[in-house]
mmCIF file of C-alpha atoms in Angstrom:
data_model
loop_
_atom_site.group_PDB
_atom_site.id
_atom_site.type_symbol
_atom_site.label_atom_id
_atom_site.label_comp_id
_atom_site.label_asym_id
_atom_site.label_seq_id
_atom_site.Cartn_x
_atom_site.Cartn_y
_atom_site.Cartn_z
ATOM 1 C CA UNK A 1 0.000 0.000 0.000
ATOM 2 C CA UNK A 2 1.334 3.424 -0.848
ATOM 3 C CA UNK A 3 0.241 6.719 0.572
ATOM 4 C CA UNK A 4 1.244 10.299 0.029
ATOM 5 C CA UNK A 5 0.835 13.005 2.659
ATOM 6 C CA UNK A 6 1.569 16.739 2.211
ATOM 7 C CA UNK A 7 3.458 16.639 5.513
ATOM 8 C CA UNK A 8 5.787 13.984 4.113
ATOM 9 C CA UNK A 9 7.184 16.480 1.640
ATOM 10 C CA UNK A 10 8.792 18.330 4.541
ATOM 11 C CA UNK A 11 10.060 15.265 6.425
ATOM 12 C CA UNK A 12 12.791 12.689 6.117
ATOM 13 C CA UNK A 13 11.839 9.359 4.494
ATOM 14 C CA UNK A 14 11.942 7.663 7.895
ATOM 15 C CA UNK A 15 9.624 10.221 9.469
ATOM 16 C CA UNK A 16 7.321 10.012 6.469
ATOM 17 C CA UNK A 17 7.053 6.236 6.803
ATOM 18 C CA UNK A 18 6.147 6.653 10.463
ATOM 19 C CA UNK A 19 3.376 9.126 9.598
ATOM 20 C CA UNK A 20 1.929 6.861 6.926
ATOM 21 C CA UNK A 21 2.000 3.806 9.170
ATOM 22 C CA UNK A 22 0.365 5.632 12.064
ATOM 23 C CA UNK A 23 -2.433 6.739 9.755
ATOM 24 C CA UNK A 24 -2.766 3.213 8.435
ATOM 25 C CA UNK A 25 -2.977 1.718 11.939
ATOM 26 C CA UNK A 26 -5.513 4.299 13.105
ATOM 27 C CA UNK A 27 -7.727 3.625 10.114
ATOM 28 C CA UNK A 28 -7.352 -0.128 9.773
ATOM 29 C CA UNK A 29 -6.642 -1.331 13.302
ATOM 30 C CA UNK A 30 -7.675 1.128 16.012
ATOM 31 C CA UNK A 31 -11.111 1.998 14.606
ATOM 32 C CA UNK A 32 -12.154 -1.621 13.863
ATOM 33 C CA UNK A 33 -10.934 -2.781 17.295
ATOM 34 C CA UNK A 34 -12.923 -0.059 19.057
ATOM 35 C CA UNK A 35 -16.045 -1.108 17.139
ATOM 36 C CA UNK A 36 -15.412 -4.767 18.010
ATOM 37 C CA UNK A 37 -14.909 -3.856 21.672
ATOM 38 C CA UNK A 38 -18.186 -1.937 21.706
ATOM 39 C CA UNK A 39 -20.045 -4.820 20.061
ATOM 40 C CA UNK A 40 -18.467 -7.349 22.412
ATOM 41 C CA UNK A 41 -19.413 -5.281 25.456
ATOM 42 C CA UNK A 42 -23.029 -5.011 24.334
ATOM 43 C CA UNK A 43 -23.202 -8.728 23.636
ATOM 44 C CA UNK A 44 -21.380 -10.066 26.698
ATOM 45 C CA UNK A 45 -21.972 -7.481 29.428
ATOM 46 C CA UNK A 46 -25.276 -6.260 27.999
ATOM 47 C CA UNK A 47 -26.711 -9.802 27.672
ATOM 48 C CA UNK A 48 -27.049 -9.500 23.916
ATOM 49 C CA UNK A 49 -25.562 -12.983 23.577
ATOM 50 C CA UNK A 50 -28.242 -14.598 25.730
ATOM 51 C CA UNK A 51 -31.027 -12.596 24.091
ATOM 52 C CA UNK A 52 -30.107 -13.866 20.629
ATOM 53 C CA UNK A 53 -29.374 -17.416 21.793
ATOM 54 C CA UNK A 54 -32.735 -17.492 23.587
ATOM 55 C CA UNK A 55 -34.481 -16.614 20.326
ATOM 56 C CA UNK A 56 -32.647 -19.332 18.417
ATOM 57 C CA UNK A 57 -33.224 -21.905 21.156
ATOM 58 C CA UNK A 58 -36.948 -21.190 21.505
ATOM 59 C CA UNK A 59 -37.310 -21.077 17.731
ATOM 60 C CA UNK A 60 -36.089 -24.674 17.571
ATOM 61 C CA UNK A 61 -38.622 -25.862 20.119
ATOM 62 C CA UNK A 62 -36.579 -25.412 23.295
ATOM 63 C CA UNK A 63 -33.673 -27.522 22.024
ATOM 64 C CA UNK A 64 -30.829 -27.301 19.548
ATOM 65 C CA UNK A 65 -32.700 -29.162 16.827
ATOM 66 C CA UNK A 66 -30.135 -28.098 14.190
ATOM 67 C CA UNK A 67 -27.125 -29.316 16.165
ATOM 68 C CA UNK A 68 -26.780 -32.491 14.112
ATOM 69 C CA UNK A 69 -28.653 -31.391 10.985
ATOM 70 C CA UNK A 70 -26.869 -32.360 7.777
ATOM 71 C CA UNK A 71 -26.604 -28.839 6.382
ATOM 72 C CA UNK A 72 -25.227 -27.313 9.588
ATOM 73 C CA UNK A 73 -22.988 -30.104 10.877
ATOM 74 C CA UNK A 74 -21.834 -31.699 7.631
ATOM 75 C CA UNK A 75 -22.227 -29.211 4.791
ATOM 76 C CA UNK A 76 -21.252 -25.968 6.535
ATOM 77 C CA UNK A 77 -19.204 -27.188 9.504
ATOM 78 C CA UNK A 78 -17.201 -30.070 8.108
ATOM 79 C CA UNK A 79 -17.468 -28.996 4.474
ATOM 80 C CA UNK A 80 -16.536 -25.405 5.295
ATOM 81 C CA UNK A 81 -13.463 -26.519 7.196
ATOM 82 C CA UNK A 82 -12.374 -28.686 4.258
ATOM 83 C CA UNK A 83 -12.986 -25.792 1.863
ATOM 84 C CA UNK A 84 -10.716 -23.506 3.862
ATOM 85 C CA UNK A 85 -7.984 -26.149 3.965
ATOM 86 C CA UNK A 86 -8.315 -26.647 0.205
ATOM 87 C CA UNK A 87 -8.055 -22.907 -0.382
ATOM 88 C CA UNK A 88 -4.866 -22.794 1.711
ATOM 89 C CA UNK A 89 -3.385 -25.644 -0.317
ATOM 90 C CA UNK A 90 -4.200 -23.793 -3.538
ATOM 91 C CA UNK A 91 -2.461 -20.674 -2.206
ATOM 92 C CA UNK A 92 0.572 -22.813 -1.310
ATOM 93 C CA UNK A 93 0.663 -24.318 -4.800
ATOM 94 C CA UNK A 94 0.373 -20.861 -6.330
ATOM 95 C CA UNK A 95 3.262 -19.681 -4.147
ATOM 96 C CA UNK A 96 5.406 -22.605 -5.295
ATOM 97 C CA UNK A 97 4.692 -21.725 -8.898
ATOM 98 C CA UNK A 98 5.508 -18.075 -8.216
ATOM 99 C CA UNK A 99 8.884 -19.177 -6.872
ATOM 100 C CA UNK A 100 9.590 -21.233 -9.992
ATOM 101 C CA UNK A 101 7.934 -19.251 -12.773
ATOM 102 C CA UNK A 102 9.426 -15.784 -13.470
ATOM 103 C CA UNK A 103 6.076 -14.683 -14.920
ATOM 104 C CA UNK A 104 4.517 -15.064 -11.451
ATOM 105 C CA UNK A 105 7.371 -13.329 -9.626
ATOM 106 C CA UNK A 106 5.259 -10.301 -8.688
ATOM 107 C CA UNK A 107 2.872 -12.567 -6.763
ATOM 108 C CA UNK A 108 5.488 -14.126 -4.485
ATOM 109 C CA UNK A 109 5.223 -11.597 -1.661
ATOM 110 C CA UNK A 110 1.403 -11.269 -1.807
ATOM 111 C CA UNK A 111 0.905 -15.043 -1.788
ATOM 112 C CA UNK A 112 3.358 -15.539 1.059
ATOM 113 C CA UNK A 113 1.581 -12.813 3.008
ATOM 114 C CA UNK A 114 -1.818 -14.446 2.413
ATOM 115 C CA UNK A 115 -0.626 -17.887 3.459
ATOM 116 C CA UNK A 116 0.964 -16.563 6.650
ATOM 117 C CA UNK A 117 -1.997 -14.347 7.556
ATOM 118 C CA UNK A 118 -4.542 -17.159 7.234
ATOM 119 C CA UNK A 119 -2.342 -19.616 9.129
ATOM 120 C CA UNK A 120 -1.540 -17.214 11.964
ATOM 121 C CA UNK A 121 -5.160 -16.117 12.355
ATOM 122 C CA UNK A 122 -6.629 -19.608 12.539
ATOM 123 C CA UNK A 123 -3.740 -20.788 14.700
ATOM 124 C CA UNK A 124 -4.173 -17.858 17.066
ATOM 125 C CA UNK A 125 -7.858 -18.608 17.545
ATOM 126 C CA UNK A 126 -7.085 -22.281 18.197
ATOM 127 C CA UNK A 127 -4.493 -21.347 20.833
ATOM 128 C CA UNK A 128 -6.813 -18.919 22.627
ATOM 129 C CA UNK A 129 -9.796 -21.269 22.896
ATOM 130 C CA UNK A 130 -8.496 -23.429 25.788
ATOM 131 C CA UNK A 131 -7.029 -20.385 27.552
ATOM 132 C CA UNK A 132 -10.283 -18.415 27.801
ATOM 133 C CA UNK A 133 -12.252 -21.317 29.292
ATOM 134 C CA UNK A 134 -15.751 -20.365 28.113
ATOM 135 C CA UNK A 135 -18.514 -22.890 27.540
ATOM 136 C CA UNK A 136 -20.570 -23.369 24.413
ATOM 137 C CA UNK A 137 -24.270 -22.468 24.729
ATOM 138 C CA UNK A 138 -25.270 -26.129 24.364
ATOM 139 C CA UNK A 139 -23.286 -26.925 27.549
ATOM 140 C CA UNK A 140 -25.140 -24.383 29.694
ATOM 141 C CA UNK A 141 -28.065 -25.138 31.991
ATOM 142 C CA UNK A 142 -30.022 -22.311 30.368
ATOM 143 C CA UNK A 143 -30.014 -24.285 27.111
ATOM 144 C CA UNK A 144 -30.410 -27.850 28.323
ATOM 145 C CA UNK A 145 -26.805 -28.491 29.372
ATOM 146 C CA UNK A 146 -25.371 -29.183 32.786
ATOM 147 C CA UNK A 147 -23.080 -26.214 33.454
ATOM 148 C CA UNK A 148 -23.800 -22.796 34.963
ATOM 149 C CA UNK A 149 -22.793 -19.722 32.999
ATOM 150 C CA UNK A 150 -19.321 -18.354 33.815
ATOM 151 C CA UNK A 151 -18.327 -15.056 32.203
ATOM 152 C CA UNK A 152 -15.059 -14.259 30.472
ATOM 153 C CA UNK A 153 -13.602 -12.370 33.444
ATOM 154 C CA UNK A 154 -15.107 -14.530 36.176
ATOM 155 C CA UNK A 155 -13.065 -17.215 37.968
ATOM 156 C CA UNK A 156 -13.955 -20.652 36.672
ATOM 157 C CA UNK A 157 -14.552 -23.338 39.345
ATOM 158 C CA UNK A 158 -12.191 -26.289 38.880
ATOM 159 C CA UNK A 159 -15.125 -28.673 39.324
ATOM 160 C CA UNK A 160 -16.585 -27.555 35.983
ATOM 161 C CA UNK A 161 -13.680 -28.936 33.999
ATOM 162 C CA UNK A 162 -12.158 -27.427 30.887
ATOM 163 C CA UNK A 163 -14.003 -25.454 28.221
ATOM 164 C CA UNK A 164 -12.815 -24.137 24.878
ATOM 165 C CA UNK A 165 -15.563 -22.315 22.994
ATOM 166 C CA UNK A 166 -14.196 -18.750 22.776
ATOM 167 C CA UNK A 167 -13.268 -17.404 20.246
ATOM 168 C CA UNK A 168 -15.159 -19.261 17.511
ATOM 169 C CA UNK A 169 -12.870 -21.737 15.793
ATOM 170 C CA UNK A 170 -15.005 -22.617 12.804
ATOM 171 C CA UNK A 171 -15.792 -18.990 11.984
ATOM 172 C CA UNK A 172 -12.035 -18.367 11.800
ATOM 173 C CA UNK A 173 -11.909 -20.700 8.781
ATOM 174 C CA UNK A 174 -13.879 -18.004 6.984
ATOM 175 C CA UNK A 175 -12.857 -14.777 8.680
ATOM 176 C CA UNK A 176 -9.139 -15.539 8.375
ATOM 177 C CA UNK A 177 -9.558 -14.854 4.682
ATOM 178 C CA UNK A 178 -10.126 -11.134 5.315
ATOM 179 C CA UNK A 179 -6.415 -11.132 4.489
ATOM 180 C CA UNK A 180 -7.595 -11.344 0.868
ATOM 181 C CA UNK A 181 -8.284 -7.611 1.132
ATOM 182 C CA UNK A 182 -4.603 -6.881 1.697
ATOM 183 C CA UNK A 183 -3.531 -9.533 -0.802
ATOM 184 C CA UNK A 184 -5.628 -7.714 -3.398
ATOM 185 C CA UNK A 185 -4.064 -4.384 -2.421
ATOM 186 C CA UNK A 186 -0.728 -5.813 -3.507
ATOM 187 C CA UNK A 187 -1.811 -7.899 -6.478
ATOM 188 C CA UNK A 188 -5.108 -6.505 -7.845
ATOM 189 C CA UNK A 189 -6.173 -3.340 -5.975
ATOM 190 C CA UNK A 190 -9.513 -3.069 -7.791
ATOM 191 C CA UNK A 191 -10.569 -6.441 -6.397
ATOM 192 C CA UNK A 192 -10.032 -5.538 -2.737
ATOM 193 C CA UNK A 193 -13.683 -4.785 -1.994
ATOM 194 C CA UNK A 194 -14.950 -7.986 -3.550
ATOM 195 C CA UNK A 195 -12.219 -10.017 -1.857
ATOM 196 C CA UNK A 196 -13.173 -8.619 1.538
ATOM 197 C CA UNK A 197 -16.858 -9.227 0.842
ATOM 198 C CA UNK A 198 -16.261 -12.888 0.040
ATOM 199 C CA UNK A 199 -14.267 -13.411 3.247
ATOM 200 C CA UNK A 200 -16.825 -11.649 5.442
ATOM 201 C CA UNK A 201 -19.730 -13.514 3.859
ATOM 202 C CA UNK A 202 -17.976 -16.859 4.342
ATOM 203 C CA UNK A 203 -17.189 -16.169 7.985
ATOM 204 C CA UNK A 204 -20.755 -14.967 8.559
ATOM 205 C CA UNK A 205 -22.247 -18.146 7.104
ATOM 206 C CA UNK A 206 -19.914 -20.322 9.180
ATOM 207 C CA UNK A 207 -20.686 -18.323 12.312
ATOM 208 C CA UNK A 208 -24.468 -18.308 11.895
ATOM 209 C CA UNK A 209 -24.500 -22.063 11.306
ATOM 210 C CA UNK A 210 -22.632 -22.636 14.559
ATOM 211 C CA UNK A 211 -24.943 -20.320 16.467
ATOM 212 C CA UNK A 212 -27.928 -22.255 15.128
ATOM 213 C CA UNK A 213 -26.306 -25.442 16.423
ATOM 214 C CA UNK A 214 -25.762 -23.936 19.885
ATOM 215 C CA UNK A 215 -21.975 -24.083 19.510
ATOM 216 C CA UNK A 216 -21.279 -20.350 19.926
ATOM 217 C CA UNK A 217 -22.639 -17.014 21.036
ATOM 218 C CA UNK A 218 -22.477 -14.073 18.648
ATOM 219 C CA UNK A 219 -19.709 -12.433 20.708
ATOM 220 C CA UNK A 220 -17.500 -15.447 19.981
ATOM 221 C CA UNK A 221 -17.702 -14.624 16.272
ATOM 222 C CA UNK A 222 -17.072 -10.911 16.859
ATOM 223 C CA UNK A 223 -13.893 -11.781 18.773
ATOM 224 C CA UNK A 224 -12.796 -14.127 15.998
ATOM 225 C CA UNK A 225 -13.299 -11.500 13.309
ATOM 226 C CA UNK A 226 -11.396 -8.930 15.387
ATOM 227 C CA UNK A 227 -8.484 -11.322 15.868
ATOM 228 C CA UNK A 228 -8.363 -12.336 12.204
ATOM 229 C CA UNK A 229 -8.531 -8.735 11.011
ATOM 230 C CA UNK A 230 -5.879 -7.574 13.478
ATOM 231 C CA UNK A 231 -3.550 -10.368 12.389
ATOM 232 C CA UNK A 232 -3.986 -9.415 8.746
ATOM 233 C CA UNK A 233 -3.353 -5.722 9.473
ATOM 234 C CA UNK A 234 -0.253 -6.212 11.620
ATOM 235 C CA UNK A 235 1.281 -8.666 9.175
ATOM 236 C CA UNK A 236 0.669 -6.212 6.347
ATOM 237 C CA UNK A 237 2.140 -3.261 8.254
ATOM 238 C CA UNK A 238 5.736 -3.720 6.978
ATOM 239 C CA UNK A 239 4.379 -3.295 3.436
ATOM 240 C CA UNK A 240 2.873 0.125 4.193
ATOM 241 C CA UNK A 241 5.315 2.633 2.720
ATOM 242 C CA UNK A 242 5.082 6.137 1.283
ATOM 243 C CA UNK A 243 4.451 6.457 -2.431
ATOM 244 C CA UNK A 244 8.025 7.369 -3.478
ATOM 245 C CA UNK A 245 9.337 4.042 -2.168
ATOM 246 C CA UNK A 246 6.575 1.732 -3.273
ATOM 247 C CA UNK A 247 6.102 -0.588 -6.217
ATOM 248 C CA UNK A 248 3.726 0.651 -8.954
ATOM 249 C CA UNK A 249 1.171 -2.113 -8.264
ATOM 250 C CA UNK A 250 0.426 -1.018 -4.717
ATOM 251 C CA UNK A 251 -2.045 1.696 -3.727
ATOM 252 C CA UNK A 252 -3.878 3.006 -0.717
ATOM 253 C CA UNK A 253 -7.279 1.474 0.083
ATOM 254 C CA UNK A 254 -10.329 3.649 -0.294
#
């Protein structure tokens, strides 16, 4: 991504890079994280999670009737996970070709970035799940399970055993691909909006399916999206440079 600022004309290249990167972080990291924090607070502390889960639970007849439905458990859950793995393999194959074929040389850095961003985002979510110790809705007494509700910042009684439902793991298989936005910025800037839309739509479908099954609250998906987006932004940060030092194919997002 390149960016030009009138103030950069009066500064050293190093100072100019710092200005551009601060603007990039404020726009792409700070603002989205504040919105995610607000949404998470409303959902977790404001009982928005329970309100929505109550609607879904009552709508299925006071049980998670869609927990083992073919289209939620097999098509979207298992099939979606396989689709994300397949997409990662295709990116890896494309990267190998870019390393061997001079005609694909310009795609080496973007493809490497995409592969790392997706892997780090999904891996980060997987690592956090056992550390947060939150139950899935289907495990809670409120929804037919056997465990009382324990909040994110509440001490968890040892008698309850382990829990690993926050953030949402399956949604990360979709939301991790928000890195496509930054991949497109490097490779095909005009496609960045569509690339982001595909990733968000995929994560949304995965997340809604899991909520219908009773596997996650909405706040779990919000946290996953925030983590995936933050990973993509921070990994892309070294590529944010002022216009005079940037390759012709890179431009600032609208």
